[in-house]
XYZ file of N, CA, C and O in Angstrom:
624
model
N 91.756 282.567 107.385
C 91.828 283.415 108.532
C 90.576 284.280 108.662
O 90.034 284.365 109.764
N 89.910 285.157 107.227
C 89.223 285.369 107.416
C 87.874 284.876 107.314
O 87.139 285.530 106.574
N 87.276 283.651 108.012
C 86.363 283.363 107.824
C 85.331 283.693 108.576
O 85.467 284.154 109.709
N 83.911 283.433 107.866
C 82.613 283.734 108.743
C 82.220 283.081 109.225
O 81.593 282.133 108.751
N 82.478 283.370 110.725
C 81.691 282.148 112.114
C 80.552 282.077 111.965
O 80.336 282.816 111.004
N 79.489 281.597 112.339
C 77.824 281.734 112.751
C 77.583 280.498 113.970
O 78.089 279.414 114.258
N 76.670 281.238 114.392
C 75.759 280.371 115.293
C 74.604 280.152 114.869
O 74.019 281.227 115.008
N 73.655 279.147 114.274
C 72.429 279.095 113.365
C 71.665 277.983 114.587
O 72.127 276.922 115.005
N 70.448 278.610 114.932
C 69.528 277.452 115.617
C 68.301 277.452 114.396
O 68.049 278.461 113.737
N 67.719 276.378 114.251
C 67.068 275.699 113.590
C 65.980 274.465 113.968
O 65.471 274.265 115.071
N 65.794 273.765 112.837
C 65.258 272.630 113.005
C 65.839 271.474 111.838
O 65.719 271.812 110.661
N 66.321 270.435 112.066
C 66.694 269.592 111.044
C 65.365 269.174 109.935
O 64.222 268.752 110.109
N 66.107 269.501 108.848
C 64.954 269.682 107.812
C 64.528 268.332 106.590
O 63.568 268.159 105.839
N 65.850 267.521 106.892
C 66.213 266.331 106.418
C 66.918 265.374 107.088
O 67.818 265.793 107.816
N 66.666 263.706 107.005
C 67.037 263.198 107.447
C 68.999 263.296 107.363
O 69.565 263.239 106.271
N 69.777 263.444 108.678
C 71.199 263.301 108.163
C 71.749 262.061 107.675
O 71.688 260.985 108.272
N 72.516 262.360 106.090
C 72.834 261.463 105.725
C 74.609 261.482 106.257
O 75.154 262.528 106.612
N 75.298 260.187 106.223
C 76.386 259.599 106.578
C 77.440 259.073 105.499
O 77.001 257.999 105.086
N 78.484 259.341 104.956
C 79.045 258.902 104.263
C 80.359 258.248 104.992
O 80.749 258.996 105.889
N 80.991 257.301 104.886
C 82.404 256.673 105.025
C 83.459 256.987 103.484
O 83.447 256.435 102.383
N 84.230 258.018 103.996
C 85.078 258.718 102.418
C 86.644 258.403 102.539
O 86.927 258.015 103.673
N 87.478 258.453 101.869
C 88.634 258.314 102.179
C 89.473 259.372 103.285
O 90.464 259.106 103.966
N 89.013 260.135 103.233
C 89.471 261.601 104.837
C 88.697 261.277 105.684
O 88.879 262.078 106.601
N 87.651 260.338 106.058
C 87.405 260.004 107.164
C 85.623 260.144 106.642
O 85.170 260.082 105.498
N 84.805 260.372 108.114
C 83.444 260.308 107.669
C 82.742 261.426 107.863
O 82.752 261.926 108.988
N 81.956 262.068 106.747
C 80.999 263.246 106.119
C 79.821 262.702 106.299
O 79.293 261.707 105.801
N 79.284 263.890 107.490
C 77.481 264.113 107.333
C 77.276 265.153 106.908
O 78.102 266.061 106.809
N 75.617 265.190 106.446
C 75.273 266.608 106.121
C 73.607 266.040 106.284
O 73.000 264.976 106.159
N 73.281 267.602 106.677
C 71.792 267.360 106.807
C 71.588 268.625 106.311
O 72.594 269.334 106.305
N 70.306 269.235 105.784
C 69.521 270.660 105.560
C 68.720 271.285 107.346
O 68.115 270.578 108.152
N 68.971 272.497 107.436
C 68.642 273.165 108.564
C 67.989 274.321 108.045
O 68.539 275.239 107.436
N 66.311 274.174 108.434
C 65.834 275.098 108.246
C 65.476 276.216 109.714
O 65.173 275.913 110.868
N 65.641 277.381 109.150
C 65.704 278.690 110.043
C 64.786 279.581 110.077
O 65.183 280.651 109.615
N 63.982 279.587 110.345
C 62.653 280.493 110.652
C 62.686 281.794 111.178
O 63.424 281.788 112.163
N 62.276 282.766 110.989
C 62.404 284.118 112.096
C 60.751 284.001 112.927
O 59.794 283.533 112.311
N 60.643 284.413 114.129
C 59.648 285.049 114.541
C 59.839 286.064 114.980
O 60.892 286.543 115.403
N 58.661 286.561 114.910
C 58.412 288.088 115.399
C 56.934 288.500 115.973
O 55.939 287.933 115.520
N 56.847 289.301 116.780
C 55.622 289.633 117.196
C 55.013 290.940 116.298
O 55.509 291.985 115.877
N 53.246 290.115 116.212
C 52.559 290.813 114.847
C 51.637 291.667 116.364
O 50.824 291.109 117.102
N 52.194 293.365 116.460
C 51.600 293.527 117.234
C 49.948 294.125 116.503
O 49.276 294.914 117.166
N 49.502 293.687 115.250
C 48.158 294.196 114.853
C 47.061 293.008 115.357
O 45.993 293.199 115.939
N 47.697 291.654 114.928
C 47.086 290.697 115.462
C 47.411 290.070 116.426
O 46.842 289.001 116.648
N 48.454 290.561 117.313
C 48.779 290.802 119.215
C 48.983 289.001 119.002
O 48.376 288.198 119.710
N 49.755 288.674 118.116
C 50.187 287.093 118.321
C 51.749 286.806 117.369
O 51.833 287.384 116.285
N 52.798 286.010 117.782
C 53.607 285.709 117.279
C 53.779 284.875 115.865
O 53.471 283.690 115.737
N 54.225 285.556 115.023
C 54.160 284.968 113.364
C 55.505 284.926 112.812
O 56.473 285.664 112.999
N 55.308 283.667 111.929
C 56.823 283.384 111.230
C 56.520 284.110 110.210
O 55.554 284.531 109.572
N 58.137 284.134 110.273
C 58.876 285.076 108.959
C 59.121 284.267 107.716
O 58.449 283.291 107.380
N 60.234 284.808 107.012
C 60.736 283.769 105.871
C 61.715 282.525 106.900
O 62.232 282.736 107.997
N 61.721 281.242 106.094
C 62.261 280.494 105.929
C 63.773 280.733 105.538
O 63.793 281.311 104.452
N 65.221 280.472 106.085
C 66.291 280.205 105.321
C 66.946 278.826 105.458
O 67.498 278.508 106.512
N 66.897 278.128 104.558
C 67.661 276.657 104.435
C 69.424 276.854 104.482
O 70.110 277.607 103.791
N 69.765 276.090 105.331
C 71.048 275.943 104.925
C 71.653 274.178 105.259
O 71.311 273.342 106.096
N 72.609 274.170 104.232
C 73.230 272.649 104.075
C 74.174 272.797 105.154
O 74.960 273.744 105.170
N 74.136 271.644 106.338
C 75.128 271.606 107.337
C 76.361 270.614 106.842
O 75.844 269.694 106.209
N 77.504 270.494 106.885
C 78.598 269.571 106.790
C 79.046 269.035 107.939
O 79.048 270.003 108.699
N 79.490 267.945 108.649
C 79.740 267.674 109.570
C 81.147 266.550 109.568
O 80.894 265.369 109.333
N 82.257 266.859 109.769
C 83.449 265.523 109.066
C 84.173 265.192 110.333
O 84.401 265.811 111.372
N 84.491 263.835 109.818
C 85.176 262.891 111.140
C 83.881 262.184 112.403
O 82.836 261.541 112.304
N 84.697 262.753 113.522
C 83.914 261.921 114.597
C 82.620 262.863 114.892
O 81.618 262.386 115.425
N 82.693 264.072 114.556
C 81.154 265.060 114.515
C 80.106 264.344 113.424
O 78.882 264.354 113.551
N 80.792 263.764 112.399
C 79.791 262.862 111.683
C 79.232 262.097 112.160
O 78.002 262.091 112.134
N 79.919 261.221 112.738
C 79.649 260.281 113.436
C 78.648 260.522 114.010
O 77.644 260.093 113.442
N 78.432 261.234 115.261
C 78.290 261.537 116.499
C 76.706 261.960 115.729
O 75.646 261.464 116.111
N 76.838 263.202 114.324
C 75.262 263.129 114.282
C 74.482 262.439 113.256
O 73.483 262.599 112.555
N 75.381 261.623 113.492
C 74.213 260.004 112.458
C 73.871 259.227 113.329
O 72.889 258.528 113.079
N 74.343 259.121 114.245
C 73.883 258.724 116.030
C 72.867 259.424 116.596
O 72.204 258.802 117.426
N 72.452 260.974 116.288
C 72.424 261.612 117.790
C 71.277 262.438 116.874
O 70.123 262.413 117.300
N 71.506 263.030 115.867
C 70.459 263.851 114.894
C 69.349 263.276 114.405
O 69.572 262.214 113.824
N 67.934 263.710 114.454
C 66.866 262.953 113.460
C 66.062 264.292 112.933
O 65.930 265.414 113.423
N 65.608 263.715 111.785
C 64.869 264.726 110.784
C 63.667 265.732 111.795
O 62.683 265.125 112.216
N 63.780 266.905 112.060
C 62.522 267.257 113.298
C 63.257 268.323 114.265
O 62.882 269.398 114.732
N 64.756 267.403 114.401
C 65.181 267.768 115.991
C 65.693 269.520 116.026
O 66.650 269.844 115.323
N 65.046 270.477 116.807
C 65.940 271.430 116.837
C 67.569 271.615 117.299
O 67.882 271.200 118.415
N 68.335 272.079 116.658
C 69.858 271.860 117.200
C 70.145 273.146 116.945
O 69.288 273.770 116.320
N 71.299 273.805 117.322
C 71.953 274.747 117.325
C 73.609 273.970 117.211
O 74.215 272.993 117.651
N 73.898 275.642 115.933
C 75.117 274.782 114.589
C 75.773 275.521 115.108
O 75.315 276.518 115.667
N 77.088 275.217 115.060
C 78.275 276.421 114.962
C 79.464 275.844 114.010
O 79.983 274.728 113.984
N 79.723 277.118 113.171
C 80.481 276.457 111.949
C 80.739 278.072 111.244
O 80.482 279.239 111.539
N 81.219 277.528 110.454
C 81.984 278.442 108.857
C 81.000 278.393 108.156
O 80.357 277.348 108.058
N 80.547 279.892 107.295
C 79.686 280.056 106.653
C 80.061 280.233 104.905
O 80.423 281.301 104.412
N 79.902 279.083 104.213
C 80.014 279.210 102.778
C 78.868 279.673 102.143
O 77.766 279.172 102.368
N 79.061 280.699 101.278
C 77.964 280.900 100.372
C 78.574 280.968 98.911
O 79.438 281.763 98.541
N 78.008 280.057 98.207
C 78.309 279.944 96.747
C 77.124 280.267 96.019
O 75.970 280.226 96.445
N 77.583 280.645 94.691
C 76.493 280.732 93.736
C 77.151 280.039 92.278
O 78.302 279.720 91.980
N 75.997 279.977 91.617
C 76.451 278.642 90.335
C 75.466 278.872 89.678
O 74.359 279.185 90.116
N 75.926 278.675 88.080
C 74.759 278.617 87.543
C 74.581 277.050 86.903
O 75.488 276.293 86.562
N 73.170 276.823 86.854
C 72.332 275.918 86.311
C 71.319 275.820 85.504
O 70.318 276.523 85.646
N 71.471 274.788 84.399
C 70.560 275.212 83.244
C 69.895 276.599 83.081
O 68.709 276.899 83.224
N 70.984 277.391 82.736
C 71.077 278.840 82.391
C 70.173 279.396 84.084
O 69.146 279.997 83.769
N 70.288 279.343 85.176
C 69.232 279.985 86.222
C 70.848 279.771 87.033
O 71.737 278.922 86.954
N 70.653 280.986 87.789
C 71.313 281.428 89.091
C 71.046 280.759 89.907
O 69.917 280.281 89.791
N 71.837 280.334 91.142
C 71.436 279.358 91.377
C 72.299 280.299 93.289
O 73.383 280.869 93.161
N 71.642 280.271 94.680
C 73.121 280.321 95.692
C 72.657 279.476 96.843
O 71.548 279.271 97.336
N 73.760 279.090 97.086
C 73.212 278.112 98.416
C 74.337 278.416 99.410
O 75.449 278.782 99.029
N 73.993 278.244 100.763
C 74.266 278.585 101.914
C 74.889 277.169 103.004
O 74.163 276.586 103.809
N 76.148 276.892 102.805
C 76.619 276.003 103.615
C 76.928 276.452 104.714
O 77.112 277.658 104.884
N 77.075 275.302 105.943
C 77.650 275.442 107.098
C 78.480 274.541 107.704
O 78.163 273.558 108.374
N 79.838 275.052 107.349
C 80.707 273.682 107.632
C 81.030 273.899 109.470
O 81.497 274.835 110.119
N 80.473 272.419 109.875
C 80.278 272.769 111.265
C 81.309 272.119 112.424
O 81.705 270.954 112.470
N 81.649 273.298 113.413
C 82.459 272.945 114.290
C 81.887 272.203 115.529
O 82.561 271.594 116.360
N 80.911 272.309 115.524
C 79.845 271.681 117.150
C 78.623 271.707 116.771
O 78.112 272.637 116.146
N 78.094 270.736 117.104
C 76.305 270.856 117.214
C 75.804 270.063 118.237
O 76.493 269.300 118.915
N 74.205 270.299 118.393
C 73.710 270.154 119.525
C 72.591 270.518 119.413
O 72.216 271.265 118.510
N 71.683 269.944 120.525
C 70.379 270.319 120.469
C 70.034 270.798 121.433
O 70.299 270.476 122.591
N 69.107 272.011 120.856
C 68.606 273.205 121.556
C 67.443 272.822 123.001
O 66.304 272.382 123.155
N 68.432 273.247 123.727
C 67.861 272.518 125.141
C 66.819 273.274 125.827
O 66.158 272.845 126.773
N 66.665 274.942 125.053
C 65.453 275.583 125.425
C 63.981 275.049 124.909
O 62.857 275.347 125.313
N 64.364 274.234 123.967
C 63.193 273.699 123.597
C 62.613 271.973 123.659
O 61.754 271.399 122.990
N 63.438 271.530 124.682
C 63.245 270.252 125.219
C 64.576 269.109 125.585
O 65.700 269.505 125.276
N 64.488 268.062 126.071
C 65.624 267.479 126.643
C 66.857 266.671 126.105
O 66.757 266.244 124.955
N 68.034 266.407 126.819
C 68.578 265.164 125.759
C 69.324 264.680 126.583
O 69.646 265.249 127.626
N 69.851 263.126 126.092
C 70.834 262.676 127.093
C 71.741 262.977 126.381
O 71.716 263.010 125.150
N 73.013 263.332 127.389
C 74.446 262.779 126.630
C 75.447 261.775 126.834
O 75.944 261.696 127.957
N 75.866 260.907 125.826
C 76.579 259.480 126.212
C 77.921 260.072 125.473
O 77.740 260.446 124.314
N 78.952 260.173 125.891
C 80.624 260.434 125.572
C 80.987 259.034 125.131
O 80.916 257.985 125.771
N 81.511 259.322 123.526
C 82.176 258.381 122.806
C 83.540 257.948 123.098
O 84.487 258.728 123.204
N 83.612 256.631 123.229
C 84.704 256.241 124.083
C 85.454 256.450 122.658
O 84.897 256.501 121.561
N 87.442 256.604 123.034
C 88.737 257.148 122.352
C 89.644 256.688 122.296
O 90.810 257.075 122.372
N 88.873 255.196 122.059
C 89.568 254.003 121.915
C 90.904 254.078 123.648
O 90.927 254.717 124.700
N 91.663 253.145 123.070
C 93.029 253.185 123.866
C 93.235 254.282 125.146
O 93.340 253.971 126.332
N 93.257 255.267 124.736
C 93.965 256.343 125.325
C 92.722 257.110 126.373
O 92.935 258.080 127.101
N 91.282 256.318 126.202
C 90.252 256.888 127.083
C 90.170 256.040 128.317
O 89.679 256.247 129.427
N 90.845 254.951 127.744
C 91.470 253.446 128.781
C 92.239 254.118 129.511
O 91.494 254.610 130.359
N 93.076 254.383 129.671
C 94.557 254.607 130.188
C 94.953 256.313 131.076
O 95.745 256.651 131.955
N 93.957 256.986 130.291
C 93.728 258.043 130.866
C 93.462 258.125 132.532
O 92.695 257.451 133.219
N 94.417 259.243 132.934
C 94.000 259.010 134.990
C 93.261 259.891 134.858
O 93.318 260.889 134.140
N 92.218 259.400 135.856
C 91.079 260.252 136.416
C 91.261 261.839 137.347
O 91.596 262.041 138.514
N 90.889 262.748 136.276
C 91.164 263.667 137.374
C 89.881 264.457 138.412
O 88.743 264.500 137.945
N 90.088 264.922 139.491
C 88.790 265.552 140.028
C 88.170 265.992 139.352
O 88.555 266.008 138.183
N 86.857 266.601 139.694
C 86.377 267.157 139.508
C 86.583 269.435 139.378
O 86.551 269.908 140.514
N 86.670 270.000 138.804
C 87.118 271.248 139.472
C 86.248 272.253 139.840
O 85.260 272.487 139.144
N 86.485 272.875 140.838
C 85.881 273.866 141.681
C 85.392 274.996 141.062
O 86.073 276.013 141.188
N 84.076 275.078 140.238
C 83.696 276.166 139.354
C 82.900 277.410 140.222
O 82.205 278.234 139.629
N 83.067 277.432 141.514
C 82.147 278.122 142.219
C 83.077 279.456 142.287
O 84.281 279.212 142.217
N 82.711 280.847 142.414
C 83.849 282.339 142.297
C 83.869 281.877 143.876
O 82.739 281.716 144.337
N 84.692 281.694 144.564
C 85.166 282.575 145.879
C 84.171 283.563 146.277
O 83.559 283.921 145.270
N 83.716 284.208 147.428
C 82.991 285.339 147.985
C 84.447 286.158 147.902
O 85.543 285.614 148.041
N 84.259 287.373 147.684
C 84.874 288.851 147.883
C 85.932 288.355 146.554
O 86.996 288.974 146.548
N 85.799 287.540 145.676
C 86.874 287.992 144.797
C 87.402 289.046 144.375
O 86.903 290.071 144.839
N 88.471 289.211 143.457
C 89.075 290.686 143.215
C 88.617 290.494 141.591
O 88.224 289.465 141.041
N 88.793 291.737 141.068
C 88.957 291.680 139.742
C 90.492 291.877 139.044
O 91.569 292.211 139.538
N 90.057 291.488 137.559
C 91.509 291.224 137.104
C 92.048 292.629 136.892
O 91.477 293.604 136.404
N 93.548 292.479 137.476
C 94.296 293.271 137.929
C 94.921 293.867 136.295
O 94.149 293.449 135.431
N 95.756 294.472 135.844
C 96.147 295.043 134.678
C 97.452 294.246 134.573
O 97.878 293.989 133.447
N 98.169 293.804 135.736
C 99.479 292.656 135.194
C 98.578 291.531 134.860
O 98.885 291.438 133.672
N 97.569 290.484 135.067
C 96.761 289.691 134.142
C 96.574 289.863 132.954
O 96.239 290.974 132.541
N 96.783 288.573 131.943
C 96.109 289.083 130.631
C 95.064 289.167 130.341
O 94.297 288.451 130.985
N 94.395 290.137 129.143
C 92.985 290.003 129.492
C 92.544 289.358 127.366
O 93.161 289.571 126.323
N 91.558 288.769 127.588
C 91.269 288.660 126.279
C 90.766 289.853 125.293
O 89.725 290.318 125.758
N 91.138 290.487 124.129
C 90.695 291.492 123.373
C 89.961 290.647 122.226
O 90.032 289.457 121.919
N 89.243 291.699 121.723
C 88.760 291.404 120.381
C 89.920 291.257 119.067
O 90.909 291.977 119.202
N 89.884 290.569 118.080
C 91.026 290.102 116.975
C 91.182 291.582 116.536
O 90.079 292.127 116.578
N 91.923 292.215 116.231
C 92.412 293.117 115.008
C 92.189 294.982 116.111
O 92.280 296.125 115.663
N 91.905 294.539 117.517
C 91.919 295.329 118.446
C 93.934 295.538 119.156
O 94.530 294.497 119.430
N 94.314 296.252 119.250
C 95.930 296.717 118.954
C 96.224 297.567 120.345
O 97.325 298.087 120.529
């Protein structure tokens, strides 16, 4: 319940590898994370530290980025943030997972197609529905206090 969300944009730092496991299929690739910042002495933009983190990806998100991911590509992660530490041949050791709910590539920094994985049977059979009307109305109202409204978790 209490876990740590993140949103991490990056660059894929390793090729993603693909496994076929008995719970279905596990990717993982390394995502490295850069900061910039502006160096206003030398009036030009400079990287910061580096943070690596191991992405997890299981089932049809595996899939999807052993298809769709290559070593280079910037993406933006969203996932659960594990941080473990361990020791190894007597040295401390912590690494930074990201077990991920969605990924994607970062479209501020160039293009992509998207092709929707067919769902077997049931993507067959499925009726087509319109399209829906995402445009606000002119003069809408705002939400009234009998509407529900969304709060923040642990807000009462």
């Amino acid at each position: 319940m209490n876990e740590t969300l993140v949103c991490v944009v990056g660059n894929v730092a390793t090729q993603p590898v693909c496994r076929e496991l008995s719970t279905g299929s596990s990717a993982r690739f390394r995502l490295a994370v850069t900061s910039r910042y502006w160096d206003r002495e030398k009036s030009e933009w400079t990287d910061g530290h580096t943070n690596f983190f191991t992405v997890w990806a299981r089932r049809t998100l595996a899939a999807n980025v052993a298809s769709s991911v290559s070593l280079g590509d910037p993406v933006v992660v969203q996932g659960r943030l594990k941080v473990r530490s361990e020791q190894r041949d007597g040295q401390s050791w912590v690494s930074a997972d990201v077990d991920a709910v969605a990924i994607g590539h970062d479209l501020s920094r160039g293009t992509s197609a998207f092709r929707r994985t067919p769902r077997g049977e049931a993507a067959v059979t499925a009726p087509s529905q319109p399209e829906p009307n995402w445009e606000t109305p002119p003069g809408s109202r705002p939400v009234t206090e009998a509407e529900p409204r969304l709060e923040p978790a642990g807000v009462t």
